[in-house]
Amino acid sequence: MSDEKPPQLVDYFVVAGLTDTSRPLEEENQQHRAARPSEPITDVAVIIRSQGEEVPHGFTCIETTTSGHPVDLNAGLLNNPQMFICYKRSRDKPPLIELGVHYEGKDRPKPGYKILDTTPYSRSANLNSGGPGHQRTFLTYRRAAEPHGHNTLGVTDICLIMPSKGESTPHTFCRVDKNLNTSMWGPALFLCYKIAMAKANTLVYEAGLLGRYPEQDSESFPLPESVPVFCLPMGATIESWPADTKYPLPVFSTFVLTGASGDKVYGAAIQFHEAFPRERLSEKQSLRLGLLSVVDRRPVAGRSLQTRKSICVLSHWPFFDVFRKFLMFIYRYSISGPHVLPLETHISHFMHNVPFPSPQRPRILVQMSPYDNLLLCRPVSSPLPLSGASFLTLLQNLGPDNAVALLVAVLTEQKLLIHSLRPDVLTSVGEALVAMIFPLRWQCPYIPLCPLALADVLCAPVPFIVGIHSSYFDLYEPPRDVIFIDLDTNTIFQSEERKLLSPRSLPRRPCKVLLASLHSLSQQLDEMYSGPGEEASLELLLSDAEAARGRRAQLELEARAAFLRFMACVLRGYRSFLRPIAPAPAPAGRDASSLFALQAFLKSRERAYHRFYGQLLRTQLFTQFIEDCSFASDRDPCLEFFDTCVDKVQAELEKPEDTPLMELDDPRGGEHTVFITPPEQPAGPDGTELPARYRYDGFPTLRPELLEPPRDPLVAQLCQARSSAPSSPAPRRTKQEMKVAQRVAQKYSSVPEMWAKCLLGHCYGLWFLYLPTHVRAAPAKLRALQLAYDVLRKMEAHKVVLPDEVCYRILMQLCGQYGEPVLSVRVLLEMKRAGIVPNTITYGYYNKAVLESKWPAGTQGGRLRWAKLRNVVLGAAQFRQPLRQRERRAAAAPSAPDPLPPRLRGPPGSADGSLSDISFATDESDRADEGLVGAGGVAGGTPRRGLAAKLQQLLSPGKRSPLRPAASAELPTGPRDAAAGPRRGSEQRDGDPPPRRSPAETLLRPRERPESTASESSVSLGSELDLSDTSVGSTGIPKSAEPPADRATGQEPPAVEVLLSSCSRCQGCGALVYDEEVMAGWTSDDSNLNTTCPFCNRSFVPFLSIEIQDFQLPPSATEDGSLPPPTAQGPVLSDRRHCLALDEAEPELCNGYPDTAVPRRSERVAFAYLSPLVLRKELESLVENEGGEFLAQPELVDSHPIIYWNLVWYFQRLGLPSNLPHLLLGSQHVAPAPQMQPPESPCVRIRLLWDVLAPEPDSSPPLYVLWRLQSKIPTRLQSWQPHGHPFSPAFLGAVMNHVGLSEVHKAITLLLETLPAPGGPRHPQRSIYREILFLTLAALGRDHMDIAAFDKKYKSAYNKLAGSLGKEELRRRRAQPPSSKAIDCRKSFGATLEC
């Protein structure tokens, strides 16, 4: 597991301002606009020249429009009074900040506005004085509040426009949408005004770096050199103010820096002024600042000198509100005092000791001082990229219609210049413009807050999105091919050279839904902030402030979802036009035209929108989007989420869908909060408080000796997010995939058949999560991959419900890792054949495997000819093999009957020297087994006999010997193989040879051993009843008791044998709940460990009971290197009479092993039995935290036993190969192996049991155990007491007779009369159904009984008895049949368990 650092809240603290090397920004050689006004407008007036009124002193009269047309407010009237508007500039009073027009009797006076009702000469200032019947019209204005600072925003210019003359609102001007000329004659006339910051006596320089912490760059993120100019985007200034001017409030701004790889760094800064020493100015600078008189160069009194500075924090997280509070605290700390602690202590404390919020502790409360605190909450968990966007700010400043117009501009890659006088708004709106086009990603220059020093980017010949302060237009002429967005006036200015597409060019229905949603959100915003003033302030300032923030977060989510739905409708169906790279890729394989069918996609859209789609398909946005969808990238989870949104939306609807595309995940909902205390104040030698000695005249230069190291590093460790192990990202499901899987499980949990297939799909998902570990350890990688491919095909053939595409994705990634592109193409074709459209993540891994792997040579003629020759030679060798085997059998047993033709594959290691050692079979264990037999290394030297011949002897009563032959050569592999043979033999009685199996089938299916081919009753010789469904489960995937490497290949017992049972006892009613009933009781919740008891309906946690038997020899037995001689092994017969005869003849043998073969060490443990849904979640977490390599280490058994044993159970249950059993040899459950080992490594055998491992002390024995004991058949459970129960041999025979005569209801009645009621002494733990089922299986054998038919008979008998006894009574006596869910689970997983 890698030691990656946890996320860091703040990367750098920066101080920016004027340095000695700062260069002036206002160079003389630059082409500037005309000099901007140095003073704001403080007064307006109306004069009537026809009445002899003159322009007042200091006022300026507006006599023409912007294009030079003469202006007269009453030009259309016969008695033209010749009225004009005048204004005055000064600094002796607060400036005007807004103008308006008031229609008397029609409009209500606005609060804070004053009506200009008289002229300076005390006449009426009615602008429409044509007569008594005309509408009285007056000018209104609003003045800035006292006191005002030097840099207060105010009206700096006023103009009049006539739209009838082709005049429009000048750029950066606000227009009052009320006609000044309301008469019937004359042109319409509108008032426009500009708000700006009127500055005089100011020098502007490029900002430089004054201080930083830490001083050394980090390796992952060095401090960019351009940070100071972003902290002060309009430059570091030196300003001359009147002496009595008050300091303005600090200005907060944010910016975004984008790295070469596309990662974003967020900056938060505040700008403030502080005193600047006059001694540092030159004479020329003093003259420009008005500090010296022009004539005699004498100092001008009554002036103060100020400079602008900035402090800033850089972070990879957009916690703008938190950073604003911290920076304001640091600024207030610097201008107050004295203090006991230096300023540097608070800075280093915040950077080092405030941890990043984690899922375990989502809230961090930071107490910076007794009066200042801030709350840091974990970012909202969202599948969308992290962003500092605010869609509500976009709507508040531009409105719904302009927001849609900007969406068209961004999608068609226009040059966009956003400007405002509020720098903190620019970043929020710029981020929203970039985020609204998700999943497309802006590829061109993007600077949401552009410094004045970098304004040359506006002349770039490429599209861009740039935000800039509106004062830029006071200094420079903007380019003509740029679209301007004024956030202060809610206007969009388009040049004649570049016109935007109309919103009508967008798809009509999606655009209509988007506009309706935005208008609704805008109205809700107005209601939140424009209610009655007192009520609104109380709501926002008192106890409802938290609710208001939550409401705003919900509206923000809805706005983002509205744009997301529009993009999903625009790009719907795009995945079907992606072109997978099936053949060997050409050099131009990454070209967009080769990856996407552009023309076919365009033709699939309505013709009316081809112009919009044509421009969209030609953009860099769309090209990069296609590449992201075609190749694996870090954006895959986001794109996969977009694919799910595309599936949800219905583009033909004219209203949003009922299912929301995004849901609010409030990170503040957690209960755990970490409290960070302020820095500790040092104490004096005698414990007294130290004096306050830190006072600052301005923001100080940071002193490194005062910047403290981390005070408490454990705090950060408590809240750090767990780092991700350097494992492959493919096994990890995205959050969206987890949600989809959860919904599918909830849907299928109420459908019995689908619930079983859903559980089965998650089981196979577990194996594919383990697949990278298995392939890594496999000697033949291609064979292991082919095995996984065959498993996929079998799953698809049997319609297993896969919850996601992880199975396909992992296999595709492994194909790329091990250079198998052809197999990757086959996997993709299987996906399409199964009707699964690969999502972005899977598709990316597919293309990566196809592009980066080496393809086989195109000419394979020679290989094909060699393969044909090889087949001919192998065929000849295989046909010779039956003759040789027949000769051997005739020599060894002349009286044996002629067998059926054996399996058409000879032993590779046979002594006859045939060429069958180059067989197509790839199972090394098969070859090892056959080599032992061919070499004659068995007791008695009996050669191997054909499988079909032995099946003929076992299944034909006239040809079977009552006792076993002298000696047999092979060892039974397990109960599954024990039941496999008879059915295969019965299917081949007509003499047809069995078909040749593929190498993958050979891996999946173990070698059939004829001595293990018996019914369940035959297995009772040594262990227990085999209830297996043998070689093929319900999914058609061949079963195997254990992988070839885990199988015993010699004649001695395995080194370790493990017995597992999932039969669990309900804590409520004491009944035993069996595997299929446990599965049926699980829920779809992937965090719920409980199942439901079918008898009392209570929830309880089921357990896996494990018994580990260690057969390894002690070290003393192998000191001389000699091993005990192997014991002979007898065949297992399929008839109980022969079993009894064999038991009487050779009581010392038990299923081929001597009774003396007892384990050296035996241990029983129990762990929780997890649902596949729960286990998959835990396994994914383990792989993410520890890495996939951990699954191949023995530490897995001891450190994560629940995960380990559940994986062993499921893999063994489905017959899927794994190396997990071998890990047991290195765990604490098994004694260390002796130093001298046999030539072959010790094997571990796994046996899955249907019934309990050990009986309860006071419980009655089950009927099938009594049958065995009374029939003197050895059983595994020897601790049952054969007395103290009411079951006689006659009773057992009567039950069997009723079952044999299809009178199951009589058998149930007999048991009801005999068995004690539940709750009494020695009450039975098993249900009546289970007792009859197990007894029938023990007496008849698995091959002589159809469990499905038995279930139907039992259900019919139950319904018959329910009419007389009642269902409630039968349920109380536990006589009900299993639920349909349980039956379907047993059918899907197969009855592959022993008793």
PDB file of C-alpha atoms in Angstrom, residues 187-381:
ATOM      1  CA  PRO A 187     -38.244  60.277 -31.625  1.00  0.00           C
ATOM      2  CA  ALA A 188     -37.822  57.981 -28.681  1.00  0.00           C
ATOM      3  CA  LEU A 189     -35.010  59.025 -26.400  1.00  0.00           C
ATOM      4  CA  PHE A 190     -33.299  56.900 -23.744  1.00  0.00           C
ATOM      5  CA  LEU A 191     -30.909  57.750 -20.934  1.00  0.00           C
ATOM      6  CA  CYS A 192     -27.698  55.720 -20.504  1.00  0.00           C
ATOM      7  CA  TYR A 193     -25.088  55.985 -17.779  1.00  0.00           C
ATOM      8  CA  LYS A 194     -21.846  54.255 -16.860  1.00  0.00           C
ATOM      9  CA  ILE A 195     -20.762  53.090 -13.433  1.00  0.00           C
ATOM     10  CA  ALA A 196     -17.024  52.918 -12.831  1.00  0.00           C
ATOM     11  CA  MET A 197     -14.360  53.762 -10.330  1.00  0.00           C
ATOM     12  CA  ALA A 198     -13.199  57.304 -10.942  1.00  0.00           C
ATOM     13  CA  LYS A 199      -9.552  57.454 -10.007  1.00  0.00           C
ATOM     14  CA  ALA A 200      -7.173  60.351 -10.125  1.00  0.00           C
ATOM     15  CA  ASN A 201      -3.502  60.571  -9.290  1.00  0.00           C
ATOM     16  CA  THR A 202      -2.833  56.856  -9.629  1.00  0.00           C
ATOM     17  CA  LEU A 203       0.237  54.949 -10.866  1.00  0.00           C
ATOM     18  CA  VAL A 204      -0.209  51.341 -11.938  1.00  0.00           C
ATOM     19  CA  TYR A 205       2.578  48.757 -11.837  1.00  0.00           C
ATOM     20  CA  GLU A 206       2.802  45.056 -12.388  1.00  0.00           C
ATOM     21  CA  ALA A 207       2.406  43.201  -9.095  1.00  0.00           C
ATOM     22  CA  GLY A 208       5.307  41.232  -7.687  1.00  0.00           C
ATOM     23  CA  LEU A 209       5.890  38.667  -4.953  1.00  0.00           C
ATOM     24  CA  LEU A 210       6.451  40.158  -1.498  1.00  0.00           C
ATOM     25  CA  GLY A 211       6.298  36.958   0.550  1.00  0.00           C
ATOM     26  CA  ARG A 212       5.284  33.322   0.462  1.00  0.00           C
ATOM     27  CA  TYR A 213       4.927  30.302   2.705  1.00  0.00           C
ATOM     28  CA  PRO A 214       6.304  27.713   2.408  1.00  0.00           C
ATOM     29  CA  GLU A 215       9.411  29.132   0.823  1.00  0.00           C
ATOM     30  CA  GLN A 216      10.297  25.906  -0.970  1.00  0.00           C
ATOM     31  CA  ASP A 217       8.246  24.565  -3.857  1.00  0.00           C
ATOM     32  CA  SER A 218       6.582  21.206  -3.466  1.00  0.00           C
ATOM     33  CA  GLU A 219       7.493  18.547  -6.010  1.00  0.00           C
ATOM     34  CA  SER A 220       3.922  17.919  -7.097  1.00  0.00           C
ATOM     35  CA  PHE A 221       2.901  21.575  -7.386  1.00  0.00           C
ATOM     36  CA  PRO A 222       5.522  24.344  -7.622  1.00  0.00           C
ATOM     37  CA  LEU A 223       4.279  27.878  -7.076  1.00  0.00           C
ATOM     38  CA  PRO A 224       3.488  29.510 -10.452  1.00  0.00           C
ATOM     39  CA  GLU A 225       5.348  32.737 -11.146  1.00  0.00           C
ATOM     40  CA  SER A 226       2.180  34.466 -12.358  1.00  0.00           C
ATOM     41  CA  VAL A 227       0.360  34.247  -9.036  1.00  0.00           C
ATOM     42  CA  PRO A 228       1.068  37.887  -7.973  1.00  0.00           C
ATOM     43  CA  VAL A 229      -0.489  39.358 -11.115  1.00  0.00           C
ATOM     44  CA  PHE A 230      -3.613  37.273 -10.513  1.00  0.00           C
ATOM     45  CA  CYS A 231      -3.777  38.477  -6.915  1.00  0.00           C
ATOM     46  CA  LEU A 232      -3.800  42.070  -8.190  1.00  0.00           C
ATOM     47  CA  PRO A 233      -5.304  41.758 -11.690  1.00  0.00           C
ATOM     48  CA  MET A 234      -5.485  45.539 -12.216  1.00  0.00           C
ATOM     49  CA  GLY A 235      -1.947  46.016 -10.980  1.00  0.00           C
ATOM     50  CA  ALA A 236      -0.215  47.223  -7.847  1.00  0.00           C
ATOM     51  CA  THR A 237      -1.049  50.881  -7.535  1.00  0.00           C
ATOM     52  CA  ILE A 238       0.325  53.977  -5.821  1.00  0.00           C
ATOM     53  CA  GLU A 239      -2.528  56.393  -5.175  1.00  0.00           C
ATOM     54  CA  SER A 240      -2.715  59.930  -3.845  1.00  0.00           C
ATOM     55  CA  TRP A 241      -5.810  60.576  -1.734  1.00  0.00           C
ATOM     56  CA  PRO A 242      -7.156  63.587   0.123  1.00  0.00           C
ATOM     57  CA  ALA A 243      -5.952  63.447   3.699  1.00  0.00           C
ATOM     58  CA  ASP A 244      -9.407  62.886   5.184  1.00  0.00           C
ATOM     59  CA  THR A 245     -10.321  59.961   2.844  1.00  0.00           C
ATOM     60  CA  LYS A 246     -11.328  56.789   4.635  1.00  0.00           C
ATOM     61  CA  TYR A 247      -9.924  53.409   3.731  1.00  0.00           C
ATOM     62  CA  PRO A 248     -12.229  51.313   1.534  1.00  0.00           C
ATOM     63  CA  LEU A 249     -13.188  47.813   2.561  1.00  0.00           C
ATOM     64  CA  PRO A 250     -11.006  44.959   1.293  1.00  0.00           C
ATOM     65  CA  VAL A 251     -12.084  43.496  -2.038  1.00  0.00           C
ATOM     66  CA  PHE A 252     -12.335  39.711  -2.314  1.00  0.00           C
ATOM     67  CA  SER A 253     -11.524  38.032  -5.630  1.00  0.00           C
ATOM     68  CA  THR A 254     -10.982  34.513  -6.901  1.00  0.00           C
ATOM     69  CA  PHE A 255      -9.093  33.106  -9.854  1.00  0.00           C
ATOM     70  CA  VAL A 256      -8.307  29.785 -11.501  1.00  0.00           C
ATOM     71  CA  LEU A 257      -4.966  28.563 -12.814  1.00  0.00           C
ATOM     72  CA  THR A 258      -5.035  25.701 -15.302  1.00  0.00           C
ATOM     73  CA  GLY A 259      -1.986  23.467 -15.647  1.00  0.00           C
ATOM     74  CA  ALA A 260      -0.666  21.820 -18.781  1.00  0.00           C
ATOM     75  CA  SER A 261      -2.431  18.575 -17.866  1.00  0.00           C
ATOM     76  CA  GLY A 262      -5.759  20.322 -17.364  1.00  0.00           C
ATOM     77  CA  ASP A 263      -5.774  20.227 -13.556  1.00  0.00           C
ATOM     78  CA  LYS A 264      -7.047  23.359 -11.849  1.00  0.00           C
ATOM     79  CA  VAL A 265      -5.652  25.341  -8.950  1.00  0.00           C
ATOM     80  CA  TYR A 266      -7.967  27.783  -7.219  1.00  0.00           C
ATOM     81  CA  GLY A 267      -6.839  31.081  -5.740  1.00  0.00           C
ATOM     82  CA  ALA A 268      -8.632  33.298  -3.253  1.00  0.00           C
ATOM     83  CA  ALA A 269      -7.302  36.788  -2.544  1.00  0.00           C
ATOM     84  CA  ILE A 270      -8.275  40.035  -0.847  1.00  0.00           C
ATOM     85  CA  GLN A 271      -6.992  43.430  -1.963  1.00  0.00           C
ATOM     86  CA  PHE A 272      -6.486  46.252   0.530  1.00  0.00           C
ATOM     87  CA  HIS A 273      -4.683  49.573   0.828  1.00  0.00           C
ATOM     88  CA  GLU A 274      -1.996  50.653   3.234  1.00  0.00           C
ATOM     89  CA  ALA A 275       0.227  53.690   3.641  1.00  0.00           C
ATOM     90  CA  PHE A 276       3.166  54.126   1.300  1.00  0.00           C
ATOM     91  CA  PRO A 277       6.261  56.196   2.273  1.00  0.00           C
ATOM     92  CA  ARG A 278       6.641  59.351   0.210  1.00  0.00           C
ATOM     93  CA  GLU A 279      10.418  59.057   0.362  1.00  0.00           C
ATOM     94  CA  ARG A 280      10.367  56.148  -2.082  1.00  0.00           C
ATOM     95  CA  LEU A 281       8.878  58.285  -4.878  1.00  0.00           C
ATOM     96  CA  SER A 282      10.859  60.045  -7.544  1.00  0.00           C
ATOM     97  CA  GLU A 283      10.106  63.606  -8.593  1.00  0.00           C
ATOM     98  CA  LYS A 284       8.413  62.446 -11.772  1.00  0.00           C
ATOM     99  CA  GLN A 285       6.168  60.084  -9.803  1.00  0.00           C
ATOM    100  CA  SER A 286       5.309  62.823  -7.323  1.00  0.00           C
ATOM    101  CA  LEU A 287       4.301  65.141 -10.147  1.00  0.00           C
ATOM    102  CA  ARG A 288       2.028  62.530 -11.696  1.00  0.00           C
ATOM    103  CA  LEU A 289       0.428  61.856  -8.328  1.00  0.00           C
ATOM    104  CA  GLY A 290      -0.221  65.566  -7.695  1.00  0.00           C
ATOM    105  CA  LEU A 291       2.058  65.696  -4.672  1.00  0.00           C
ATOM    106  CA  LEU A 292       4.172  68.508  -6.158  1.00  0.00           C
ATOM    107  CA  SER A 293       2.993  71.684  -7.771  1.00  0.00           C
ATOM    108  CA  VAL A 294       3.722  71.881 -11.462  1.00  0.00           C
ATOM    109  CA  VAL A 295       5.231  75.372 -11.448  1.00  0.00           C
ATOM    110  CA  ASP A 296       7.486  75.606  -8.450  1.00  0.00           C
ATOM    111  CA  ARG A 297       7.607  71.910  -7.514  1.00  0.00           C
ATOM    112  CA  ARG A 298       6.495  72.577  -3.953  1.00  0.00           C
ATOM    113  CA  PRO A 299       4.826  69.808  -1.897  1.00  0.00           C
ATOM    114  CA  VAL A 300       1.056  69.881  -1.960  1.00  0.00           C
ATOM    115  CA  ALA A 301      -0.445  69.736   1.511  1.00  0.00           C
ATOM    116  CA  GLY A 302      -3.448  67.677   2.538  1.00  0.00           C
ATOM    117  CA  ARG A 303      -2.616  64.572   0.511  1.00  0.00           C
ATOM    118  CA  SER A 304      -1.929  61.005   1.673  1.00  0.00           C
ATOM    119  CA  LEU A 305      -0.124  58.248  -0.211  1.00  0.00           C
ATOM    120  CA  GLN A 306      -1.476  54.705  -0.411  1.00  0.00           C
ATOM    121  CA  THR A 307      -0.490  51.470  -2.132  1.00  0.00           C
ATOM    122  CA  ARG A 308      -2.542  48.376  -2.909  1.00  0.00           C
ATOM    123  CA  LYS A 309      -1.512  44.964  -1.617  1.00  0.00           C
ATOM    124  CA  SER A 310      -3.006  41.497  -1.664  1.00  0.00           C
ATOM    125  CA  ILE A 311      -2.837  38.331   0.397  1.00  0.00           C
ATOM    126  CA  CYS A 312      -3.819  35.055  -1.221  1.00  0.00           C
ATOM    127  CA  VAL A 313      -4.102  31.322  -0.621  1.00  0.00           C
ATOM    128  CA  LEU A 314      -3.722  28.656  -3.315  1.00  0.00           C
ATOM    129  CA  SER A 315      -5.533  25.344  -3.104  1.00  0.00           C
ATOM    130  CA  HIS A 316      -6.716  22.486  -5.279  1.00  0.00           C
ATOM    131  CA  TRP A 317     -10.168  22.836  -3.707  1.00  0.00           C
ATOM    132  CA  PRO A 318     -12.654  25.693  -4.329  1.00  0.00           C
ATOM    133  CA  PHE A 319     -13.466  26.462  -0.671  1.00  0.00           C
ATOM    134  CA  PHE A 320     -13.914  30.141  -1.512  1.00  0.00           C
ATOM    135  CA  ASP A 321     -16.121  31.040   1.489  1.00  0.00           C
ATOM    136  CA  VAL A 322     -13.728  29.411   3.936  1.00  0.00           C
ATOM    137  CA  PHE A 323     -10.710  31.116   2.406  1.00  0.00           C
ATOM    138  CA  ARG A 324     -12.463  34.491   2.435  1.00  0.00           C
ATOM    139  CA  LYS A 325     -13.113  34.221   6.172  1.00  0.00           C
ATOM    140  CA  PHE A 326      -9.543  33.169   6.869  1.00  0.00           C
ATOM    141  CA  LEU A 327      -8.023  35.966   4.786  1.00  0.00           C
ATOM    142  CA  MET A 328     -10.289  38.571   6.367  1.00  0.00           C
ATOM    143  CA  PHE A 329      -9.238  37.339   9.806  1.00  0.00           C
ATOM    144  CA  ILE A 330      -5.563  37.626   8.867  1.00  0.00           C
ATOM    145  CA  TYR A 331      -6.118  41.137   7.479  1.00  0.00           C
ATOM    146  CA  ARG A 332      -7.965  42.332  10.599  1.00  0.00           C
ATOM    147  CA  TYR A 333      -5.247  40.782  12.739  1.00  0.00           C
ATOM    148  CA  SER A 334      -2.614  42.802  10.884  1.00  0.00           C
ATOM    149  CA  ILE A 335      -4.344  46.162  11.411  1.00  0.00           C
ATOM    150  CA  SER A 336      -5.208  45.606  15.071  1.00  0.00           C
ATOM    151  CA  GLY A 337      -3.103  44.850  18.077  1.00  0.00           C
ATOM    152  CA  PRO A 338      -0.922  44.486  19.920  1.00  0.00           C
ATOM    153  CA  HIS A 339      -0.998  40.694  20.034  1.00  0.00           C
ATOM    154  CA  VAL A 340       0.741  38.008  22.049  1.00  0.00           C
ATOM    155  CA  LEU A 341       1.200  35.739  19.052  1.00  0.00           C
ATOM    156  CA  PRO A 342       2.723  36.869  15.772  1.00  0.00           C
ATOM    157  CA  LEU A 343       0.750  36.834  12.539  1.00  0.00           C
ATOM    158  CA  GLU A 344       2.917  34.027  11.169  1.00  0.00           C
ATOM    159  CA  THR A 345       1.702  31.661  13.884  1.00  0.00           C
ATOM    160  CA  HIS A 346      -1.896  31.871  12.702  1.00  0.00           C
ATOM    161  CA  ILE A 347      -0.890  31.360   9.071  1.00  0.00           C
ATOM    162  CA  SER A 348       1.200  28.258   9.747  1.00  0.00           C
ATOM    163  CA  HIS A 349      -1.434  26.923  12.167  1.00  0.00           C
ATOM    164  CA  PHE A 350      -4.154  27.105   9.497  1.00  0.00           C
ATOM    165  CA  MET A 351      -1.985  25.506   6.829  1.00  0.00           C
ATOM    166  CA  HIS A 352      -0.580  22.670   8.948  1.00  0.00           C
ATOM    167  CA  ASN A 353      -3.121  21.842  11.616  1.00  0.00           C
ATOM    168  CA  VAL A 354      -6.446  22.171   9.815  1.00  0.00           C
ATOM    169  CA  PRO A 355      -7.058  18.787   8.181  1.00  0.00           C
ATOM    170  CA  PHE A 356      -8.950  18.106   5.013  1.00  0.00           C
ATOM    171  CA  PRO A 357     -12.479  16.815   5.755  1.00  0.00           C
ATOM    172  CA  SER A 358     -12.895  13.096   5.208  1.00  0.00           C
ATOM    173  CA  PRO A 359     -15.948  10.829   4.927  1.00  0.00           C
ATOM    174  CA  GLN A 360     -15.401   9.721   8.518  1.00  0.00           C
ATOM    175  CA  ARG A 361     -15.285  13.325   9.817  1.00  0.00           C
ATOM    176  CA  PRO A 362     -16.998  15.534   7.269  1.00  0.00           C
ATOM    177  CA  ARG A 363     -17.059  18.688   9.412  1.00  0.00           C
ATOM    178  CA  ILE A 364     -14.039  20.655  10.617  1.00  0.00           C
ATOM    179  CA  LEU A 365     -14.777  23.551  12.984  1.00  0.00           C
ATOM    180  CA  VAL A 366     -11.794  25.893  13.167  1.00  0.00           C
ATOM    181  CA  GLN A 367     -11.661  28.368  16.022  1.00  0.00           C
ATOM    182  CA  MET A 368      -9.210  31.054  14.888  1.00  0.00           C
ATOM    183  CA  SER A 369      -9.777  33.373  17.861  1.00  0.00           C
ATOM    184  CA  PRO A 370     -12.341  33.743  20.645  1.00  0.00           C
ATOM    185  CA  TYR A 371     -14.520  35.702  18.204  1.00  0.00           C
ATOM    186  CA  ASP A 372     -13.670  34.181  14.811  1.00  0.00           C
ATOM    187  CA  ASN A 373     -14.420  30.685  13.584  1.00  0.00           C
ATOM    188  CA  LEU A 374     -15.172  28.941  10.333  1.00  0.00           C
ATOM    189  CA  LEU A 375     -16.775  25.639   9.383  1.00  0.00           C
ATOM    190  CA  LEU A 376     -15.101  23.498   6.762  1.00  0.00           C
ATOM    191  CA  CYS A 377     -17.340  20.848   5.193  1.00  0.00           C
ATOM    192  CA  ARG A 378     -16.446  17.995   2.913  1.00  0.00           C
ATOM    193  CA  PRO A 379     -17.113  18.762  -0.780  1.00  0.00           C
ATOM    194  CA  VAL A 380     -20.392  17.515  -2.147  1.00  0.00           C
ATOM    195  CA  SER A 381     -19.947  14.023  -3.527  1.00  0.00           C
TER     196      SER A 381
END
